[in-house]
Coordinates of C-alpha atoms in Angstrom, one line a residue:
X1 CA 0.9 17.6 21.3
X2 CA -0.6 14.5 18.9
X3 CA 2.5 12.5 19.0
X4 CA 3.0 12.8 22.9
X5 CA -0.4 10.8 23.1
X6 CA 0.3 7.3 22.7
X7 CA -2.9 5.4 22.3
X8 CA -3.8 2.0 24.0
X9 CA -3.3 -0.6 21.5
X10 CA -6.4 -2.7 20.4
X11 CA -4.5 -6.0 19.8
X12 CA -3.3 -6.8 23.2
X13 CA -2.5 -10.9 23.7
X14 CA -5.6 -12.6 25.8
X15 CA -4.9 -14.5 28.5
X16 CA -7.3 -17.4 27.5
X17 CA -6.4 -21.2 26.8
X18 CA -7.4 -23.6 24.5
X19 CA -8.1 -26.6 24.2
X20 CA -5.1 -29.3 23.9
X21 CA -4.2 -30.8 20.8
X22 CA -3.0 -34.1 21.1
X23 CA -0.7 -35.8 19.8
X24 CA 2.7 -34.2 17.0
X25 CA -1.1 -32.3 15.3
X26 CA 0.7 -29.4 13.5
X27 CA -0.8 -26.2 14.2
X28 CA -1.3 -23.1 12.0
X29 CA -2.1 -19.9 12.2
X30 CA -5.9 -18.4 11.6
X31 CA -7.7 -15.0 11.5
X32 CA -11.6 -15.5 12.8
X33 CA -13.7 -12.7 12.1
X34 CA -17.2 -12.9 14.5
X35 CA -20.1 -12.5 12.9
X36 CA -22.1 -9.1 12.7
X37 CA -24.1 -8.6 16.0
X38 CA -23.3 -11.9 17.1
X39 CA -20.9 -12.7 20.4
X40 CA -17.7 -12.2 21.0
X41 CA -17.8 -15.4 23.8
X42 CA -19.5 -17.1 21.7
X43 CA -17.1 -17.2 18.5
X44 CA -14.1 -17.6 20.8
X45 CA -16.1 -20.8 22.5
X46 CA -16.4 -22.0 18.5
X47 CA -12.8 -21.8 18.3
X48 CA -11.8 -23.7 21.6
X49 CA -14.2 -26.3 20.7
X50 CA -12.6 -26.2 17.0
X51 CA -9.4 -27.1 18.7
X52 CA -7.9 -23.6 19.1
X53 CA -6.2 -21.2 21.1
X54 CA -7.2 -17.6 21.3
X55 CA -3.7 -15.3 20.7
X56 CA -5.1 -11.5 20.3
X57 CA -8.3 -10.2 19.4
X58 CA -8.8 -6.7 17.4
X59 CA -12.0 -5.4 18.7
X60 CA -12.4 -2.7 16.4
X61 CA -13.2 -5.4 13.6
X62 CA -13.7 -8.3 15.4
X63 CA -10.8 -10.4 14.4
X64 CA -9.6 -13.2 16.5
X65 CA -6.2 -14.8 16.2
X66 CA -6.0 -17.9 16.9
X67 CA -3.4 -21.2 16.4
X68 CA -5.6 -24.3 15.5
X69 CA -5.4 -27.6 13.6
X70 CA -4.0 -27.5 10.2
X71 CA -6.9 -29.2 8.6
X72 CA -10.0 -29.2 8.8
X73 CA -10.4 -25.8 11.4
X74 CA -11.6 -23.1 9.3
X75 CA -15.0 -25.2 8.3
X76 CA -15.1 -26.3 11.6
X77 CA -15.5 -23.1 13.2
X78 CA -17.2 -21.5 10.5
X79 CA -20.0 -23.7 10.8
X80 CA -20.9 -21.3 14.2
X81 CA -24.0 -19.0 14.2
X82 CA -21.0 -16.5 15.9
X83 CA -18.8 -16.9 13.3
X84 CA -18.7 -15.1 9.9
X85 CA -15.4 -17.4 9.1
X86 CA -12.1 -17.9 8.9
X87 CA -8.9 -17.5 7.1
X88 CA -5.2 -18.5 7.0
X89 CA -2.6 -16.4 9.2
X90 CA 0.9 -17.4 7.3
X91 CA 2.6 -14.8 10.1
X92 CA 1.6 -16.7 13.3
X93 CA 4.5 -19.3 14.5
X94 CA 3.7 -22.5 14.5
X95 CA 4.9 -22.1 18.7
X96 CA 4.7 -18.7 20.1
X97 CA 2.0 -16.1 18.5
X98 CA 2.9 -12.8 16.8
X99 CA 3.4 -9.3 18.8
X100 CA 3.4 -6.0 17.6
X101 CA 6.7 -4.4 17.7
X102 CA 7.5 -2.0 20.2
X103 CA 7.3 2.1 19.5
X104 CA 10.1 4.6 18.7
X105 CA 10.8 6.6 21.2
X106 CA 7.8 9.5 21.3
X107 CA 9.5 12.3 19.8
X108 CA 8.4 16.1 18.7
X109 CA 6.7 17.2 15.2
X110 CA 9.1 17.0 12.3
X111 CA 10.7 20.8 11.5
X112 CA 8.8 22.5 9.3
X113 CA 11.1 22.0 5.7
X114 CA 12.4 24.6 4.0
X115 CA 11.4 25.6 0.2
X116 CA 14.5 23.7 -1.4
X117 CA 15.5 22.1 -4.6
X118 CA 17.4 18.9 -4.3
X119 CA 19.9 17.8 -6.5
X120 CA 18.1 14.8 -8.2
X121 CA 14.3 16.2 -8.8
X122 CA 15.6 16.7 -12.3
X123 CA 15.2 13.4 -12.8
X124 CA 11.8 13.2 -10.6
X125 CA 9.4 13.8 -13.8
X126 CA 6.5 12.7 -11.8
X127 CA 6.8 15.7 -9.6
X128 CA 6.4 18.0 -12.7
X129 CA 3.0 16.3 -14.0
X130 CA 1.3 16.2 -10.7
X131 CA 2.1 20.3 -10.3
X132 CA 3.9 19.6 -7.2
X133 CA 6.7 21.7 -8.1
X134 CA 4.2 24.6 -8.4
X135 CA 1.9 23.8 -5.6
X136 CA 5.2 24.6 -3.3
X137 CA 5.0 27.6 -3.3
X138 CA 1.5 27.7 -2.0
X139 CA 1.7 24.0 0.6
X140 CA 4.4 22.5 0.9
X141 CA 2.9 20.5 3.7
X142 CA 2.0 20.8 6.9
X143 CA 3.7 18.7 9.8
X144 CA 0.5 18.2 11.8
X145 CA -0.8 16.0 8.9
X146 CA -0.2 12.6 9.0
X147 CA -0.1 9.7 6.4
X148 CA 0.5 6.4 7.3
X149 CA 2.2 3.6 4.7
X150 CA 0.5 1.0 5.4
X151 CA 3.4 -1.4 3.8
X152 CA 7.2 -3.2 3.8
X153 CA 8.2 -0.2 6.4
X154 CA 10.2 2.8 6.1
X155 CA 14.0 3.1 6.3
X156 CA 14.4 6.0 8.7
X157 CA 18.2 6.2 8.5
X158 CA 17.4 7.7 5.0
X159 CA 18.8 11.4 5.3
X160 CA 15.9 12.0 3.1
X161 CA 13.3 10.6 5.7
X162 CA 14.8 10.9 8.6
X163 CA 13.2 13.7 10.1
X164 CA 9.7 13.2 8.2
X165 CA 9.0 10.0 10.3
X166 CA 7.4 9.9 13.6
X167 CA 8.7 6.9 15.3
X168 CA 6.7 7.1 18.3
X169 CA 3.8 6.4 16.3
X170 CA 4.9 3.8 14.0
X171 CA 4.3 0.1 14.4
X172 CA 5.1 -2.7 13.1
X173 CA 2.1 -5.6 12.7
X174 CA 4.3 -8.1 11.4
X175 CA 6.7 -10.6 11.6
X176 CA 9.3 -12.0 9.0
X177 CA 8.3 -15.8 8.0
X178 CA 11.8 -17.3 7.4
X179 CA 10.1 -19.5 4.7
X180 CA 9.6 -16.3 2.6
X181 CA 11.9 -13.8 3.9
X182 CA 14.7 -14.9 4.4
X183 CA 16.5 -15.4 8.5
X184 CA 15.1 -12.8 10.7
X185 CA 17.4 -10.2 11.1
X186 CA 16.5 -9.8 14.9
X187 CA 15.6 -12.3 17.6
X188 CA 11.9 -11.8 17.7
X189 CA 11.8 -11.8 14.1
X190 CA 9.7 -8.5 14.7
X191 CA 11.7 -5.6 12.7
X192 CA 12.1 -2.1 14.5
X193 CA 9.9 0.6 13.7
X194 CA 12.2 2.2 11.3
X195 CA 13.3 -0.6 9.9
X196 CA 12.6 -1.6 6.2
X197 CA 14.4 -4.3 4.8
X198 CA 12.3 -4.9 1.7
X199 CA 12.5 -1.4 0.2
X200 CA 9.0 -1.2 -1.2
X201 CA 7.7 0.9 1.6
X202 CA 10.6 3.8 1.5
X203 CA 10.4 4.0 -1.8
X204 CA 6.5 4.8 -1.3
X205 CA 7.6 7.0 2.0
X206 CA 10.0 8.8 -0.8
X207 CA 7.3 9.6 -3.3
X208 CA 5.5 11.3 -0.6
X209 CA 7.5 13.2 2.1
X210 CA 11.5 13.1 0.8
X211 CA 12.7 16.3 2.7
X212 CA 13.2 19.7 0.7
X213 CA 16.6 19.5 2.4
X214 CA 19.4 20.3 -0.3
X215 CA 20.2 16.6 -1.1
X216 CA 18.6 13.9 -3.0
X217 CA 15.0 13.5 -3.8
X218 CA 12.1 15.7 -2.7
X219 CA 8.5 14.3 -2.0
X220 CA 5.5 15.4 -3.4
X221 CA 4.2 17.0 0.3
X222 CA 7.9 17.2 2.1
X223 CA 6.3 19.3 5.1
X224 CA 3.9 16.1 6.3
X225 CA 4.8 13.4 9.0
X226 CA 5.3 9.8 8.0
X227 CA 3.8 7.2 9.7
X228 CA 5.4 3.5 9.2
X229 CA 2.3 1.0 9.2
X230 CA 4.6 -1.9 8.9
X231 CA 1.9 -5.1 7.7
X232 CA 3.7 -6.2 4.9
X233 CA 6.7 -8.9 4.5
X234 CA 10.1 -8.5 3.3
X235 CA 9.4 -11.1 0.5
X236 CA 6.2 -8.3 -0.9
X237 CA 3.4 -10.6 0.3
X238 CA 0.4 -8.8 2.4
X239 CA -1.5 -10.9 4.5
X240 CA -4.8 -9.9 5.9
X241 CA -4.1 -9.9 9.6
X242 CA -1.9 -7.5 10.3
X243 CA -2.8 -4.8 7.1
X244 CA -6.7 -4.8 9.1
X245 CA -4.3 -4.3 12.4
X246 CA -2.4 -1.4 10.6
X247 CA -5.4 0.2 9.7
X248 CA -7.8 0.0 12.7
X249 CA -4.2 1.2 14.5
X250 CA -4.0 4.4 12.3
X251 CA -7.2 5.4 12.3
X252 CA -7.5 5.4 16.1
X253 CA -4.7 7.4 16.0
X254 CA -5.5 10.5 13.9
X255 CA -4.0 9.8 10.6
X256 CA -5.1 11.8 7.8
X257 CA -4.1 9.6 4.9
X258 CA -3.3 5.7 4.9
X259 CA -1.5 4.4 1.3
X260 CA -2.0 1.2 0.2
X261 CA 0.2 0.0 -2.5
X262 CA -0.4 -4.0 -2.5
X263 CA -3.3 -6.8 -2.7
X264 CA -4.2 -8.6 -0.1
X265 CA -2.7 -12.3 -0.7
X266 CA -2.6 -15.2 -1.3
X267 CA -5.9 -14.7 -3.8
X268 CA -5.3 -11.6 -6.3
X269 CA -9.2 -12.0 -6.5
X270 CA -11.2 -13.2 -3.6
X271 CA -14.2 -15.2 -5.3
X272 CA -17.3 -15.7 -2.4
X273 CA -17.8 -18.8 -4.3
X274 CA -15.6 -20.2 -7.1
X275 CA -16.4 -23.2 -8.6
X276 CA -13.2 -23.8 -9.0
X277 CA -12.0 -23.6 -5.3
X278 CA -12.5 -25.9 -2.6
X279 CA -15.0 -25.2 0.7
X280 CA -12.5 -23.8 2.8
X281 CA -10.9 -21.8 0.4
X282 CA -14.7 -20.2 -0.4
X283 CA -14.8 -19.5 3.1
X284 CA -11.4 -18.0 3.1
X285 CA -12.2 -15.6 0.6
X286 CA -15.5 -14.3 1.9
X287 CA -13.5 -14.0 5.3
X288 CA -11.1 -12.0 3.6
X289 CA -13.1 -9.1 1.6
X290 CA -15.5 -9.1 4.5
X291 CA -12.7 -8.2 7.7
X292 CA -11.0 -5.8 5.4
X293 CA -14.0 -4.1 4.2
X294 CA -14.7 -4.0 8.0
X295 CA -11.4 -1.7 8.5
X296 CA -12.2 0.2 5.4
X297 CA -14.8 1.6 6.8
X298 CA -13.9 1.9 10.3
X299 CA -10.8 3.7 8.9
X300 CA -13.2 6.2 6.9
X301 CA -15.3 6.6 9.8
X302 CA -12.8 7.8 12.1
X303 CA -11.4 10.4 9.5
X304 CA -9.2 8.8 7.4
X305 CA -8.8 8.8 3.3
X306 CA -8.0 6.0 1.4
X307 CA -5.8 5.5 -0.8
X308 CA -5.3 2.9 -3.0
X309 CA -2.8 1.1 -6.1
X310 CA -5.1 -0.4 -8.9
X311 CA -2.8 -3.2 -9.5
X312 CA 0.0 -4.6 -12.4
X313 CA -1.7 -7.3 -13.8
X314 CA -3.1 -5.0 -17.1
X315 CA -6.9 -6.1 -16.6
X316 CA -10.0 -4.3 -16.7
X317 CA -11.3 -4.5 -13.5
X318 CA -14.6 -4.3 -14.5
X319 CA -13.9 -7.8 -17.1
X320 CA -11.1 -9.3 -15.3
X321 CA -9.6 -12.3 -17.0
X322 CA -9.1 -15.5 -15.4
X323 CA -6.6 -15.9 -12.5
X324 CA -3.7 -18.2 -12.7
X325 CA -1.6 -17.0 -10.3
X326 CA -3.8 -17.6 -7.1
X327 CA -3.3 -18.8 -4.4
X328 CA 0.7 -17.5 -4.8
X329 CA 1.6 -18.9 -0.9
X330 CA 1.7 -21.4 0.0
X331 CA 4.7 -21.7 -3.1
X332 CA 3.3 -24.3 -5.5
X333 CA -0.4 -24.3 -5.4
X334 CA -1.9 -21.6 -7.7
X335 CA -4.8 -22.7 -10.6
X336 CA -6.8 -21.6 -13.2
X337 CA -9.9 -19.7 -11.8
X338 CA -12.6 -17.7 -13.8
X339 CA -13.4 -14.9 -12.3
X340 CA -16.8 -13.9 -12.3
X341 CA -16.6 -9.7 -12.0
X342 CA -20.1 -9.6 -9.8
X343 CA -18.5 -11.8 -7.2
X344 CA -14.9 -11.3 -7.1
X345 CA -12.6 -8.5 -5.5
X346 CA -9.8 -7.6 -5.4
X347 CA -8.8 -5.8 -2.0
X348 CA -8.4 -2.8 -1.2
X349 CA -8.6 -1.8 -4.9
X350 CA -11.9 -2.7 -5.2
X351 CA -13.0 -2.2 -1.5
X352 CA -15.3 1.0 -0.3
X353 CA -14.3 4.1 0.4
X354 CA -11.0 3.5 -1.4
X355 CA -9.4 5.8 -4.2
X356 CA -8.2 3.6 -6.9
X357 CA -5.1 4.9 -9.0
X358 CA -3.6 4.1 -12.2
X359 CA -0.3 4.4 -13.4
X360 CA 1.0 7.0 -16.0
X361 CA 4.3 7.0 -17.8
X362 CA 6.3 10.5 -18.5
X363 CA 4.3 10.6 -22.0
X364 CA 1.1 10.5 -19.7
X365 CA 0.2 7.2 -21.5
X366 CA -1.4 4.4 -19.1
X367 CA 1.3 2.0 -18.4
X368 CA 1.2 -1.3 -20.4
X369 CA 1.1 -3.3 -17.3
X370 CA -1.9 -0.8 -15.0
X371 CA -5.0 -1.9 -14.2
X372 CA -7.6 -0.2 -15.6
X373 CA -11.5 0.3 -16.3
X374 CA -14.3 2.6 -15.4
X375 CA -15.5 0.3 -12.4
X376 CA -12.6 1.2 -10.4
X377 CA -10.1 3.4 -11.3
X378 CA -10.5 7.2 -9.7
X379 CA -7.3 8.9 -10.1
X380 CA -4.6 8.5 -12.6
X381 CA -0.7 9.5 -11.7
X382 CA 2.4 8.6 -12.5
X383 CA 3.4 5.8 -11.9
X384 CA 6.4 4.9 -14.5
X385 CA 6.2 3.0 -18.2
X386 CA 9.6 1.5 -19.1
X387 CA 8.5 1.0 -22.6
X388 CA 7.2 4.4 -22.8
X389 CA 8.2 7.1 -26.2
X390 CA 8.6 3.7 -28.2
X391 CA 11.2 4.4 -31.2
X392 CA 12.9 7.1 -29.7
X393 CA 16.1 6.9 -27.6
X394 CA 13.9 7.3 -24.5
X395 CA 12.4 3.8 -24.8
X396 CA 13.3 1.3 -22.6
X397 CA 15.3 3.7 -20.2
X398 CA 15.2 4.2 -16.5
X399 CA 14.6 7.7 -16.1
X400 CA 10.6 6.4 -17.7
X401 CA 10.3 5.3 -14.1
X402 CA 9.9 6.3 -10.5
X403 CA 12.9 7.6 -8.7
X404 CA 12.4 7.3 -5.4
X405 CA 14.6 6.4 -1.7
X406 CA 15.8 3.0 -1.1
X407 CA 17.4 1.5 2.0
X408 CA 21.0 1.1 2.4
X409 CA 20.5 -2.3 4.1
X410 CA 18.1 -3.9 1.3
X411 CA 20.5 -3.0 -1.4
X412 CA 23.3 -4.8 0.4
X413 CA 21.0 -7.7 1.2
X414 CA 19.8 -7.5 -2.6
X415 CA 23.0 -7.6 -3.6
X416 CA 22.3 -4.1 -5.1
X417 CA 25.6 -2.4 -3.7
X418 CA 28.8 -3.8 -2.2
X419 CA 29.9 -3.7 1.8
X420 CA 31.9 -0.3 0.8
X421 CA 28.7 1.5 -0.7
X422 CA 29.9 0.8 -4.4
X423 CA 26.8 -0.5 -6.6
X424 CA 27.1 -3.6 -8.2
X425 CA 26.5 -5.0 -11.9
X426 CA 23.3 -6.0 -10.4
X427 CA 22.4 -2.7 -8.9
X428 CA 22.8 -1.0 -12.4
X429 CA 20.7 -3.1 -13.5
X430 CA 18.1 -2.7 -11.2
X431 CA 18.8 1.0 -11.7
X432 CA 20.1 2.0 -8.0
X433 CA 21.5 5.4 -7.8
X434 CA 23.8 6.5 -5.4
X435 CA 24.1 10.3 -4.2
X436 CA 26.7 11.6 -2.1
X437 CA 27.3 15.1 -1.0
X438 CA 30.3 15.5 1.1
X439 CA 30.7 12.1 3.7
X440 CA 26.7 11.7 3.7
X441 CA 25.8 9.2 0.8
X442 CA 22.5 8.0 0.7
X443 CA 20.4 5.2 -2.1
X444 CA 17.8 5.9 -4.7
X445 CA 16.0 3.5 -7.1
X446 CA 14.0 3.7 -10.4
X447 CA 10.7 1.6 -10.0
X448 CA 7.5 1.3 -11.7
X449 CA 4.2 0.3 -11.0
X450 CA 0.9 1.3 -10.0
X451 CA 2.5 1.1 -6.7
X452 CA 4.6 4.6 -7.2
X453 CA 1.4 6.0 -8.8
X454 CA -1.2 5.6 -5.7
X455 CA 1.4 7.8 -3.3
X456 CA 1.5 10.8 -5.9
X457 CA -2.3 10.3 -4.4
X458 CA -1.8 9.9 -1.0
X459 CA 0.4 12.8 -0.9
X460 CA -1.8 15.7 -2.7
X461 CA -4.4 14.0 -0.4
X462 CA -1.7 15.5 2.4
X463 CA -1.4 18.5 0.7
X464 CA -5.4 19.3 0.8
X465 CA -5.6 18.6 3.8
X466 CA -2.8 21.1 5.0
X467 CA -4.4 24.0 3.1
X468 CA -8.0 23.1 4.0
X469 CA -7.7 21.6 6.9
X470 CA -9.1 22.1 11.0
X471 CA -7.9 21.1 14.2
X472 CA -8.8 18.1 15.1
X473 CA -10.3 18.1 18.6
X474 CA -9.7 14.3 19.3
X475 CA -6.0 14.5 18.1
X476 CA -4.8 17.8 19.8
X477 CA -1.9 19.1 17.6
X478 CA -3.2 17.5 14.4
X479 CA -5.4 18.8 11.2
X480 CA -8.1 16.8 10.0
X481 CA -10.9 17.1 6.6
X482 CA -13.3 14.5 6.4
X483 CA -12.2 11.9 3.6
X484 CA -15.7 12.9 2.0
X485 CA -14.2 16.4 1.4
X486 CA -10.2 15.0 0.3
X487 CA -11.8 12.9 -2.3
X488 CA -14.0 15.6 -4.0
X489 CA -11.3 18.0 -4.2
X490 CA -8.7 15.3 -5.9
X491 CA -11.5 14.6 -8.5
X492 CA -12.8 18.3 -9.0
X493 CA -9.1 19.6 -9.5
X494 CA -7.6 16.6 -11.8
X495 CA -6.5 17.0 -15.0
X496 CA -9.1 15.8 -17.3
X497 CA -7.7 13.8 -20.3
X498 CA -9.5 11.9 -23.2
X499 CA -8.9 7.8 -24.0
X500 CA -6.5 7.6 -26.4
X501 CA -7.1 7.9 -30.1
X502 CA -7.7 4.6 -31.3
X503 CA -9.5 4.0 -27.9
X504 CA -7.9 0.1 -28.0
X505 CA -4.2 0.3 -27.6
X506 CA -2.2 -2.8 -28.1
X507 CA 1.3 -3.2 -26.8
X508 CA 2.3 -6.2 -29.3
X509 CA 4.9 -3.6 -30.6
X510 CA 7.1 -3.6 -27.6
X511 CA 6.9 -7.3 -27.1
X512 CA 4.0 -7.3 -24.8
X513 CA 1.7 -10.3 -25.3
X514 CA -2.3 -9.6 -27.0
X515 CA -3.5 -10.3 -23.5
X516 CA -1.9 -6.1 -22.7
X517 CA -4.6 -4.7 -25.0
X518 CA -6.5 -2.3 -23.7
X519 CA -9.5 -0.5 -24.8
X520 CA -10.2 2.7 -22.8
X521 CA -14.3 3.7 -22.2
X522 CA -15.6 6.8 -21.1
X523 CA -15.6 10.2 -22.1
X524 CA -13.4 13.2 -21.2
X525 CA -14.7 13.7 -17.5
X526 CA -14.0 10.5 -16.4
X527 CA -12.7 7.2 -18.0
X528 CA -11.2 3.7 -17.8
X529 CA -7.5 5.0 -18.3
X530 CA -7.3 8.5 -16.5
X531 CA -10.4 7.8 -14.1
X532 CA -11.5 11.4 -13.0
X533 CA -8.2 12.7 -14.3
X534 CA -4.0 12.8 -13.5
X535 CA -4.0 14.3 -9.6
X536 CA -2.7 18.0 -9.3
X537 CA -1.7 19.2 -6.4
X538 CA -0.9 22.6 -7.2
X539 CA -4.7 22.6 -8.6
X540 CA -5.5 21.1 -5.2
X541 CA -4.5 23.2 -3.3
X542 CA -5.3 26.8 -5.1
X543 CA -8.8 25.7 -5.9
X544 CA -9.3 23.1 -3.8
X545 CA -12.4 25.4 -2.1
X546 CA -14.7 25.9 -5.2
X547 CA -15.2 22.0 -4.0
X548 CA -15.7 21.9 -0.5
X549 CA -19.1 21.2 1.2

């Protein structure tokens, strides 16, 4: 069976030493990506002689982790013939070096769920414009497919996740900065692999894989297995070490599907040469698109489709506007930057082999706040619009969003719900819902963003593969359809929809500044707003052949 096969890790700690540092010298923490074709000895020789110690290495890539001088380190051992370069690791100590959690006990496949409606997909209008309601009856999911949220973890406490997540696969690549995240709720500061204390990433799990079980929420492909690709920190931030860990880790382990709702920080864009940045920052940059492009594609090499958010900072990614809120960590350093749309990325949005999604509100209008443009965007979904049906008693309520799970343990820490399970004046305001049924109560949440719309994705991706799907002779127990395949049935069975009429829609109305306009381009097959069209899954998966190689 898949999940009694517990790979070797690829980021195992190397027993090498580095150089000493004299004197109080504070030490950070770095990622150093080898050069293409060049050494491995001889990059980790540039970063002993650069001052550093080698902490773990992830071969599949050719990261190296390493503690080194605060100053002065990444143009140092950039300036190596082995050494592509270099960028900050804000999740290393400043004294012992970052581990991977330990696994979940290795457990069997998920039941197979049972065709169910819960109690609060009423208010799940997402479901209805993706056809997932309908697609049921044909795929409800299949547990030998996997998809892995690559993100703030998954709650599997949840009654509506409990069973959908395979904790003898999940990992977390992370560890809580106190700086950022608060005290560490455990002694290694390394979370459990059911863990989430954020909430981002069950909300995500939610929107793909809530159990049909007669309570709560249901998912948009309830039959799949959850993997928890914990790379992100409790505070939201996604630094580049351990999302590149997460997905060289899930695709050497057979997943089907990776979601990635985030950016990789601190740079919303990543310039290869801004004239506005300094040397090392340039570097930084160009280190950063280039080692996650590397996982990209050794991710859809090995089998794996990719799945992407477009972003919430309302630009057209193909004319982005300048960037003022980069670099966001450090706290207190971001800058004006132009961004110059031939040179700049944002990743994994705008990386390769990645399906970018924009977000929808329940009026299938493009959410003031999505990204857009026809550079990027592939998919539409929803995604939620608060200001959606302006001038009609719908506007501004929280039913125009998301619901999905939340953890019981973030919404105390949030402040969201009291120690007795009551929800606080905050809580209603952040729109938590609380469903009970009998003694079992259990935490929802309204959200919106482009981050609820790329799982609506990543699950119909699921769903296509369940229906269309072959064993997968290197993951005994497991399915498997090239990525090639997913993505032309997701385009060839969305629904198409036309730009708006005026194509420029301004948002000045709802008290949204001129810089929300928008101005959709394209045509009815595929355009700036919609991309290729809204996903549907029941589409996917009933017609999902005509478009098969």
């Amino acid at each position: 069976m898949r999940n009694r096969w517990v790979p070797a890790v690829l980021l195992a700690p190397l027993l090498l030493s580095g150089v000493a540092v004299a004197g109080a010298q504070v030490l950070s923490g770095y990622t150093v990506l080898v050069e293409a074709g060049a050494s491995r000895d001889a990059a980790i020789a540039a970063i002993r002689s650069a001052g550093g110690t080698v902490i773990k290495e992830n071969t599949a890539v050719g990261t190296v982790s390493a503690r080194a001088p605060k100053t002065g380190f990444i143009q140092q051992v950039s300036a190596s013939d082995a050494v592509f370069g270099a960028a900050r690791d804000f999740t290393i100590e400043e004294t012992t070096g970052a581990t991977a959690a330990e696994p979940g006990p290795v457990a069997d496949p998920p039941p197979a769920p049972e065709r169910a409606t819960d109690p609060l997909e009423e208010q799940q209008w997402g479901l209805r414009m993706v056809r997932a309601d309908l697609a049921r009856d044909r795929q409800l999911g299949d547990p030998r497919v996997h998809v892995g949220v690559l993100d703030s973890g998954i709650d599997g406490s949840h009654p509506d996740l409990t069973t959908r997540l395979n904790r003898g696969l999940s990992r977390n690549f992370t560890r809580d900065v106190p700086v950022v995240d608060g005290p560490c709720e455990v002694a290694s500061c390394v979370d459990p692999v059911d863990v989430d204390d954020d909430g981002h990433g069950t909300h995500v799990a939610g929107i793909i894989a809530a159990a049909t079980n007669g309570f709560g929420t249901a998912g948009v492909a309830p039959g799949i297995t959850l993997v928890n690709l914990r790379a992100t920190q409790d505070s939201g931030f996604a630094f580049l070490q351990p999302v590149v860990d997460g997905l060289t880790y899930g695709a050497d382990i057979g997943l089907d599907v990776i979601n990635m709702s985030f950016y990789v920080d601190p740079w919303r864009y990543n310039c290869a040469s801004n004239p506005n940045d300094a040397p090392e920052f340039q570097t930084e940059q160009r280190t950063i698109v280039a080692a996650f492009q590397r996982a990209l594609d050794y991710a859809h090499g090995k089998g794996v489709t990719l799945v992407s958010s477009a972003g919430n900072n309302y630009d057209d990614l193909g004319k982005p506007r300048p960037d003022t809120s980069s670099p966001n960590f450090p706290e207190g350093g971001t800058y004006p930057r132009p961004i110059d749309n031939a040179t700049c990325l944002k990743m994994p949005a705008e990386g390769g082999h990645v399906l970018g999604v924009s977000a929808l509100g329940p009026s299938q209008a493009k959410s003031d706040r999505s990204d857009y443009g026809v550079e990027r965007i592939d998919l539409s979904a929803p995604g939620g619009y608060f200001k959606d049906y302006f001038g009609t008693p719908w506007y501004e309520t929280r039913e125009n969003r998301i619901l999905s799970t939340y953890p019981r343990g973030a919404s105390l820490a949030k402040g969201f719900i009291d120690a007795d399970g009551n929800i606080t004046p905050d809580g209603v305001k952040n729109h938590v819902v609380k469903h009970c049924s009998g003694t079992r109560c259990a935490f929802y949440t309204f959200l919106d963003g482009t981050s609820m719309a790329a799982p609506h994705v990543s699950a119909t991706a699921a769903l296509t593969v369940s229906q269309y799907g072959e064993a997968d002779p290197a993951h005994p127990g497991t399915l498997t359809l090239a990525p090639d395949e997913v993505e032309r049935v997701l385009k060839g069975t969305a629904d198409k929809v036309p730009c708006p009429t005026p194509r420029t829609v301004s948002y000045e109305h709802t008290g949204r500044g001129p810089e929300y306009t928008a101005t959709c381009e394209g045509d009815l097959a595929f355009n700036g707003f919609y991309g290729h069209g809204v996903v549907n899954a029941f589409a996917a998966v009933t017609r999902g052949a005509e478009f098969l190689g």
